[in-house]
PDB file of C-alpha atoms in Angstrom:
ATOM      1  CA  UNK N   1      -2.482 -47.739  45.625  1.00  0.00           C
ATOM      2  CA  UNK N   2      -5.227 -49.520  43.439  1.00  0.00           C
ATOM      3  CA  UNK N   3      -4.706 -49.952  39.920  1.00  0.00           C
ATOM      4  CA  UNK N   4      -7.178 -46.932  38.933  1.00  0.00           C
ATOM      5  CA  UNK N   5      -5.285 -44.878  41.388  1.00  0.00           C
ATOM      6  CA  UNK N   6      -2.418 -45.493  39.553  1.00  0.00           C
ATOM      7  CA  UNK N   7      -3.557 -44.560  36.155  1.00  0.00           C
ATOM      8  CA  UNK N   8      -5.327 -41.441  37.235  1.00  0.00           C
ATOM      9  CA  UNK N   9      -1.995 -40.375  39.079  1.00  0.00           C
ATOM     10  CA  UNK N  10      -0.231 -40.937  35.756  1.00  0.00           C
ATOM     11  CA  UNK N  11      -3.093 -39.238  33.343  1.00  0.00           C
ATOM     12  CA  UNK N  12      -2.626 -36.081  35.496  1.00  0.00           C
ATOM     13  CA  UNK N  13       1.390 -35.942  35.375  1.00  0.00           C
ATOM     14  CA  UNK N  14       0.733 -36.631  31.119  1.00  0.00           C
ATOM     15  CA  UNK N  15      -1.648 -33.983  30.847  1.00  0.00           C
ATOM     16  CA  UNK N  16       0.150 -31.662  33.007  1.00  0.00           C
ATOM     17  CA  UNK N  17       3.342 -32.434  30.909  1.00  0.00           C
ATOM     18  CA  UNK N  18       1.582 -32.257  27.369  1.00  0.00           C
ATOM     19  CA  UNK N  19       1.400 -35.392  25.950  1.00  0.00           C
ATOM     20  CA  UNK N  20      -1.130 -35.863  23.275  1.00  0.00           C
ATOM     21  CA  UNK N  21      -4.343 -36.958  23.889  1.00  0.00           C
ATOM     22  CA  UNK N  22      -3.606 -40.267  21.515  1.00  0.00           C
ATOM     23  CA  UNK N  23      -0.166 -41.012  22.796  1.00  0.00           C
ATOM     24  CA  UNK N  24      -1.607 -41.071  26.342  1.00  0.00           C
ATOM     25  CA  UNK N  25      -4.139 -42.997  25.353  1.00  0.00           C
ATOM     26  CA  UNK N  26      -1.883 -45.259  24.164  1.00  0.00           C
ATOM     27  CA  UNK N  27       0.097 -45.183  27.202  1.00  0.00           C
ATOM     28  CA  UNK N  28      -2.660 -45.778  29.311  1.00  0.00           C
ATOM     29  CA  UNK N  29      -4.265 -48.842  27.763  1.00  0.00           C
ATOM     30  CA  UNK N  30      -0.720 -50.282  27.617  1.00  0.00           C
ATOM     31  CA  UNK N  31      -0.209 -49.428  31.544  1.00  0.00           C
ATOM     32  CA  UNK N  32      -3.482 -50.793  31.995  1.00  0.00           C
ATOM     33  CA  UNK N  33      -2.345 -54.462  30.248  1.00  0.00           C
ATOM     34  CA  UNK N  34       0.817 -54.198  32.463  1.00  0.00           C
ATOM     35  CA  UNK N  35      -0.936 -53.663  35.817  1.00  0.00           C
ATOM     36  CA  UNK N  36      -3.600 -56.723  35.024  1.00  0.00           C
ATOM     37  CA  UNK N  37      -0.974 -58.974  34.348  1.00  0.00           C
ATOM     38  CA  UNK N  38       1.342 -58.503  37.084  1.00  0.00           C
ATOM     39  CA  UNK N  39      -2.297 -58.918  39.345  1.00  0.00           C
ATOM     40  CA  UNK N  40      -2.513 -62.032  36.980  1.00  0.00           C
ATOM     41  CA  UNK N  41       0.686 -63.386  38.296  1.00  0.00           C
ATOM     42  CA  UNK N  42       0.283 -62.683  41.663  1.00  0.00           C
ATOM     43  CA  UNK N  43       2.858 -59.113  42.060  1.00  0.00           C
ATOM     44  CA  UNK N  44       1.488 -55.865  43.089  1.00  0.00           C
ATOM     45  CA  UNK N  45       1.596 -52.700  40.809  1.00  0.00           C
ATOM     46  CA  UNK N  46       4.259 -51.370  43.107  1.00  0.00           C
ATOM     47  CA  UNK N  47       6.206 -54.097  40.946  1.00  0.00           C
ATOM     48  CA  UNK N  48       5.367 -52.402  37.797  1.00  0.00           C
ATOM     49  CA  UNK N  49       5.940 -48.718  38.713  1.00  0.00           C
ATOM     50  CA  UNK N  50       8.378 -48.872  41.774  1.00  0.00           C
ATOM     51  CA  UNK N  51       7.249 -46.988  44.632  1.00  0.00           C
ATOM     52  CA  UNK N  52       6.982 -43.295  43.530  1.00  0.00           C
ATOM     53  CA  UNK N  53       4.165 -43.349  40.434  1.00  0.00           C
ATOM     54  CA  UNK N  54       4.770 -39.716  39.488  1.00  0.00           C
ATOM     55  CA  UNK N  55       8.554 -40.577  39.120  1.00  0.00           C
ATOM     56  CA  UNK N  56       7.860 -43.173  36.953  1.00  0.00           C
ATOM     57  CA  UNK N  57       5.318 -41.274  34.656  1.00  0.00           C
ATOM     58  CA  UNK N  58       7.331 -38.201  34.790  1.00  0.00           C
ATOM     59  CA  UNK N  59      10.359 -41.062  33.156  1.00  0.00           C
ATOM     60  CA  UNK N  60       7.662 -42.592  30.503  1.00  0.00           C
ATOM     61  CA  UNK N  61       6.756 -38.714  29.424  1.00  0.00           C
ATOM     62  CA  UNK N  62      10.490 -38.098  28.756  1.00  0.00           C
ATOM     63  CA  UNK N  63      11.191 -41.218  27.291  1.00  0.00           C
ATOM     64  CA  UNK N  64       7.999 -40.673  25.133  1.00  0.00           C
ATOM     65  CA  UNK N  65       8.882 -37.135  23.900  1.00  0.00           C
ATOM     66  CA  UNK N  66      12.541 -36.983  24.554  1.00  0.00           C
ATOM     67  CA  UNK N  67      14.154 -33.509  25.093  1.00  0.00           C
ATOM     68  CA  UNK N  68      15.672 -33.001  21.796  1.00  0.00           C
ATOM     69  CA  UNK N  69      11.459 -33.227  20.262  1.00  0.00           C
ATOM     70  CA  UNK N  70       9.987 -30.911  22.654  1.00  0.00           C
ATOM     71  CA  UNK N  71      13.048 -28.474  22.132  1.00  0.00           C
ATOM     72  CA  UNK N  72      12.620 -28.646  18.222  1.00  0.00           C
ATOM     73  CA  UNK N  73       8.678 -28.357  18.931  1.00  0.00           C
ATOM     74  CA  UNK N  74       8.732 -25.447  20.894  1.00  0.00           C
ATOM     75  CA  UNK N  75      10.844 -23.712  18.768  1.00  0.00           C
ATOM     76  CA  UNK N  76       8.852 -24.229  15.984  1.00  0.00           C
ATOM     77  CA  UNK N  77       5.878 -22.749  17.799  1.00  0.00           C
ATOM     78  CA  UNK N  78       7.906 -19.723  19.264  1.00  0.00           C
ATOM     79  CA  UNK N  79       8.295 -19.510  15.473  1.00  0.00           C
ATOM     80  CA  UNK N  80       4.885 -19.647  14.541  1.00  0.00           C
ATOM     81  CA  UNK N  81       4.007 -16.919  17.623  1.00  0.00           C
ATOM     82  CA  UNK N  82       6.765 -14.980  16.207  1.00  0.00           C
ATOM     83  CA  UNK N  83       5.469 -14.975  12.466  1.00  0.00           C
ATOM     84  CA  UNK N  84       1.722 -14.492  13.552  1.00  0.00           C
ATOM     85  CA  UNK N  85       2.292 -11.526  15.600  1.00  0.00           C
ATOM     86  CA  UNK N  86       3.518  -9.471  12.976  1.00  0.00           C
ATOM     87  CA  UNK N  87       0.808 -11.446  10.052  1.00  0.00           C
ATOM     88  CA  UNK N  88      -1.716 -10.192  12.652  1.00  0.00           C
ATOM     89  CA  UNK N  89      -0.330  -6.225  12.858  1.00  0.00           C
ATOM     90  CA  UNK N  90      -0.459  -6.294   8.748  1.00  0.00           C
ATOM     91  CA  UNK N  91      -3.858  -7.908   8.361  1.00  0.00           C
ATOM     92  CA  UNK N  92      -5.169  -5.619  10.779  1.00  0.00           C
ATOM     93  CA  UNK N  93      -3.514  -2.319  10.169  1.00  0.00           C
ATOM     94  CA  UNK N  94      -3.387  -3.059   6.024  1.00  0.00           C
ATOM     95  CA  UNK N  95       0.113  -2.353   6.048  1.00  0.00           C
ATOM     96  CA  UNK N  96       3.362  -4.128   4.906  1.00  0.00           C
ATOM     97  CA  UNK N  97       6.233  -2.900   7.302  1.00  0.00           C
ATOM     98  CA  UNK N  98       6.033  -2.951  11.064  1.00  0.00           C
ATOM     99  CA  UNK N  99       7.951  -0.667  12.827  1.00  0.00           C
ATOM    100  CA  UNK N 100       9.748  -2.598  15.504  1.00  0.00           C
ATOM    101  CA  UNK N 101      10.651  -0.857  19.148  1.00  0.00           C
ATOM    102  CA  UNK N 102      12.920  -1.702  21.924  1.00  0.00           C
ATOM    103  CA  UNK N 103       9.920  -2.179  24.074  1.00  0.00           C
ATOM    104  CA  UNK N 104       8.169  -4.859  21.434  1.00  0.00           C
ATOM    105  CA  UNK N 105      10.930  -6.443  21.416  1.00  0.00           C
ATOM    106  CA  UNK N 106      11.622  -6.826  25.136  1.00  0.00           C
ATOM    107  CA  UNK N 107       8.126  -7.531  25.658  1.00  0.00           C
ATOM    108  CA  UNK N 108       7.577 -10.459  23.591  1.00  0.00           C
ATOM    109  CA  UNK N 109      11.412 -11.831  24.099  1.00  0.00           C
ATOM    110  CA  UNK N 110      10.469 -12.213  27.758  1.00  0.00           C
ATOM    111  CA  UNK N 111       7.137 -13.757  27.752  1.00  0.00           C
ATOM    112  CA  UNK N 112       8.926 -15.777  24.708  1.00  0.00           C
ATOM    113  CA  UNK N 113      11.778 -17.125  26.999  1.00  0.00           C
ATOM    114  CA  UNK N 114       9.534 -17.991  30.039  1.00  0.00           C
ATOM    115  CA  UNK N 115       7.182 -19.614  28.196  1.00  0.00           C
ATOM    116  CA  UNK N 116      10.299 -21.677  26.358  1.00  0.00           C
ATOM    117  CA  UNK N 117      11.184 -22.448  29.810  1.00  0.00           C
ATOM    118  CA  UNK N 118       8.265 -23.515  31.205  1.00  0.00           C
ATOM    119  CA  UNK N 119       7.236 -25.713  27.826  1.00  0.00           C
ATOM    120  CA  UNK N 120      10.415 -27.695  28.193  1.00  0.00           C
ATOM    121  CA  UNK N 121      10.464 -28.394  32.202  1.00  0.00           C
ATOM    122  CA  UNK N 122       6.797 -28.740  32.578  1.00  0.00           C
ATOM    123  CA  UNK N 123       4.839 -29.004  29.570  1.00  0.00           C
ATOM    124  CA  UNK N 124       2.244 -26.631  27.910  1.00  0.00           C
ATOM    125  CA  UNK N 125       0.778 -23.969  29.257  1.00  0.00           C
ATOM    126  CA  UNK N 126      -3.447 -22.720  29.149  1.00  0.00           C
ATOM    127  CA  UNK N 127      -4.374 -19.796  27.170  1.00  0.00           C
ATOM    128  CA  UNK N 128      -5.518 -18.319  31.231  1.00  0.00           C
ATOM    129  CA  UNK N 129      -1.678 -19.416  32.593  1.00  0.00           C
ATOM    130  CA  UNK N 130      -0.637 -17.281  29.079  1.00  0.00           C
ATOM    131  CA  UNK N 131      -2.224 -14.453  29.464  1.00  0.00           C
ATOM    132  CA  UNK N 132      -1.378 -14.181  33.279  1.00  0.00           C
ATOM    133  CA  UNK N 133       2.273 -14.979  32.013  1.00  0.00           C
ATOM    134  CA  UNK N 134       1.801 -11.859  29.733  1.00  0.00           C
ATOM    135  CA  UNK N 135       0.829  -9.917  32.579  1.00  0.00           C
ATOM    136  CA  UNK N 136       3.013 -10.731  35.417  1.00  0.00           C
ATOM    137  CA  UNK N 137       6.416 -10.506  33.150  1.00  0.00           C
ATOM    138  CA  UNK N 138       6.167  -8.999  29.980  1.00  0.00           C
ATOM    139  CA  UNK N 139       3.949  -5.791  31.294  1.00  0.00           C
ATOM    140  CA  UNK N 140       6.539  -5.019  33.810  1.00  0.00           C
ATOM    141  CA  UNK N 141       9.480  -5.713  31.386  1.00  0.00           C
ATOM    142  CA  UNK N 142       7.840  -4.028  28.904  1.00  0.00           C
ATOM    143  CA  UNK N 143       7.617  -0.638  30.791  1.00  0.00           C
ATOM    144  CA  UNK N 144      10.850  -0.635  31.748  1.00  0.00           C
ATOM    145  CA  UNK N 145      12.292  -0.661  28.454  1.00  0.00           C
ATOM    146  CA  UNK N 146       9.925   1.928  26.953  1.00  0.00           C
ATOM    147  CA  UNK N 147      11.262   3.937  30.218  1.00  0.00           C
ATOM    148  CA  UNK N 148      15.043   3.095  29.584  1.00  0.00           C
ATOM    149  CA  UNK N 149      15.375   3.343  25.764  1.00  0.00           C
ATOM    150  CA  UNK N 150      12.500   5.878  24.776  1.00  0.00           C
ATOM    151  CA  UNK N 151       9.990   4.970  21.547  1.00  0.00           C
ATOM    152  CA  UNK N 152      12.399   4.852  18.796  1.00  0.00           C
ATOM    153  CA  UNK N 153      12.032   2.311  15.658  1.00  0.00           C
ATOM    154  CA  UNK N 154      14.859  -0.386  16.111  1.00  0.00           C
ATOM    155  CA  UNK N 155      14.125  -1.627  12.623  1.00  0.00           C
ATOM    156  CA  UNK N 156      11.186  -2.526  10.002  1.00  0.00           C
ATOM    157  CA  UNK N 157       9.857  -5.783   9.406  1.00  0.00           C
ATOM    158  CA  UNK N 158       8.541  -6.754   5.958  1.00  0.00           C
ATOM    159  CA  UNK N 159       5.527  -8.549   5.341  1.00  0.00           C
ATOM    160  CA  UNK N 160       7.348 -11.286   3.819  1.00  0.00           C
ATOM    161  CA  UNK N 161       9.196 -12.153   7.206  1.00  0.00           C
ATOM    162  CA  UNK N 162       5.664 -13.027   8.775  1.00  0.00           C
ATOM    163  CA  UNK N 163       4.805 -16.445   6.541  1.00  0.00           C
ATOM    164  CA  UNK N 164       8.613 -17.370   6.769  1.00  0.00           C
ATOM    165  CA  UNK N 165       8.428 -17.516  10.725  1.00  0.00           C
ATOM    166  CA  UNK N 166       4.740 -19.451  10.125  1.00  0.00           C
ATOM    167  CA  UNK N 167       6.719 -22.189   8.099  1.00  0.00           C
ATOM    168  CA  UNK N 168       8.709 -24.290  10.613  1.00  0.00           C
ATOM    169  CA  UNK N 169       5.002 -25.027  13.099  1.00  0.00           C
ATOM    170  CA  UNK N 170       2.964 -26.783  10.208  1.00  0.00           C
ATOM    171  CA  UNK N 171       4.526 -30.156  10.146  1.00  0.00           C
ATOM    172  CA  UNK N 172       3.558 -30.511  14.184  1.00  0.00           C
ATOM    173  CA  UNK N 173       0.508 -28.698  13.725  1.00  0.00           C
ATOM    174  CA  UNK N 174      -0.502 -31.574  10.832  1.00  0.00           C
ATOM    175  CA  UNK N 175       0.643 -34.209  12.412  1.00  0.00           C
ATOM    176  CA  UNK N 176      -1.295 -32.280  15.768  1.00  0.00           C
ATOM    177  CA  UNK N 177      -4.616 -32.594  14.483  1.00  0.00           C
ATOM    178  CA  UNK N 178      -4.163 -36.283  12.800  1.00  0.00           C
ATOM    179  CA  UNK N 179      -3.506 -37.458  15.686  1.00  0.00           C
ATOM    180  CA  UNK N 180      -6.137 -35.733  17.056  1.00  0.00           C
ATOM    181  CA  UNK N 181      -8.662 -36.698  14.486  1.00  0.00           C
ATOM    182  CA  UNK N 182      -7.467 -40.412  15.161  1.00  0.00           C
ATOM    183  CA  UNK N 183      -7.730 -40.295  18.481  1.00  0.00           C
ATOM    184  CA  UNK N 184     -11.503 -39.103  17.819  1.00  0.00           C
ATOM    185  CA  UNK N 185     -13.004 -41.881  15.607  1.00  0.00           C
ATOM    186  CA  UNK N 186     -11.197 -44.363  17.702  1.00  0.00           C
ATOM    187  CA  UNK N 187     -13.165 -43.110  20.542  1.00  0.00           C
ATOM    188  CA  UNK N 188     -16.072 -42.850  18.827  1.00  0.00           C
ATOM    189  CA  UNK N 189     -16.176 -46.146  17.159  1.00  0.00           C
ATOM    190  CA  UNK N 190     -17.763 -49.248  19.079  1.00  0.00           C
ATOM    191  CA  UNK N 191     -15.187 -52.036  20.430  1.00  0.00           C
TER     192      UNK N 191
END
């Protein structure tokens, strides 16, 4: 494999794994540095990333957002789904209580878990991937509760309970969109 090979093979596992647009960056230019010096000195890249490439970037992704951060991450975001589902209802529907169903709940716990799932194993999904996600197992789930346990209120959720859940997702949405807006005027600004 040439060098550019090798990058592109490793930009694809990091996108398709989630990491940041300014930590791959990062990763890549340092990559880069590695791959021209071991040419330097005479190696091969095979040297510098062993024989299987998507191995080794699937080991740098991990290593550079280590299971305990993407758990905590997630969370935070099923959090922040979780508060601005309900924020949404009561902005909509100028109401403070929510009147909360078996089926609601069933619903949104099982496109909650998959989606938990498939954040920490693969990385993040598309809004299209969500929405066929919503579709393929929380529709089904969804009508099979209403079916089992009927249309009666489980319980009623206060308006207060929706900024609460929104709490826990702004420190990694901040630090999200610094790093995003860093990543920007470093690309934009001449070498």
């Amino acid at each position: 494999m040439t060098n550019e090979q090798i990058l592109a093979a490793c930009r694809s596992n990091w996108e398709y794994r989630g990491v940041g647009d300014a930590a791959m960056r990062e990763m890549l230019d340092e990559l880069s540095a590695h791959l021209e010096d071991a040419e330097a000195a005479g190696r091969t890249a095979q040297d510098v990333v062993g024989p299987d490439v998507r191995a080794f970037a699937a080991a740098w992704a991990r290593e550079r957002a280590p299971f305990g951060r993407r758990a905590l991450r997630t969370l935070a975001m099923a959090c922040f789904v979780l508060g601005f589902l309900p924020l949404f209802y009561f902005l909509t529907r100028w109401t403070t209580q929510l009147a909360v169903t078996a089926d609601y709940v069933v619903f949104w716990a099982a496109i909650g878990a998959v989606t938990v799932v498939w954040e920490l194993r693969r990385g993040s999904l598309r809004l299209h991937h969500r929405l066929l996600l919503s579709l393929a197992v929380g529709l089904p789930v969804m009508i099979v509760a209403r079916r089992l346990t009927g249309d009666g209120v489980l319980f009623t959720l206060p308006l207060w309970v929706a900024p609460l859940l929104l709490l826990p997702a702004v420190p990694y949405t901040l630090a999200e969109s610094r790093a995003r807006r860093k990543s920007e005027t470093g690309a934009t600004q001449p070498c």
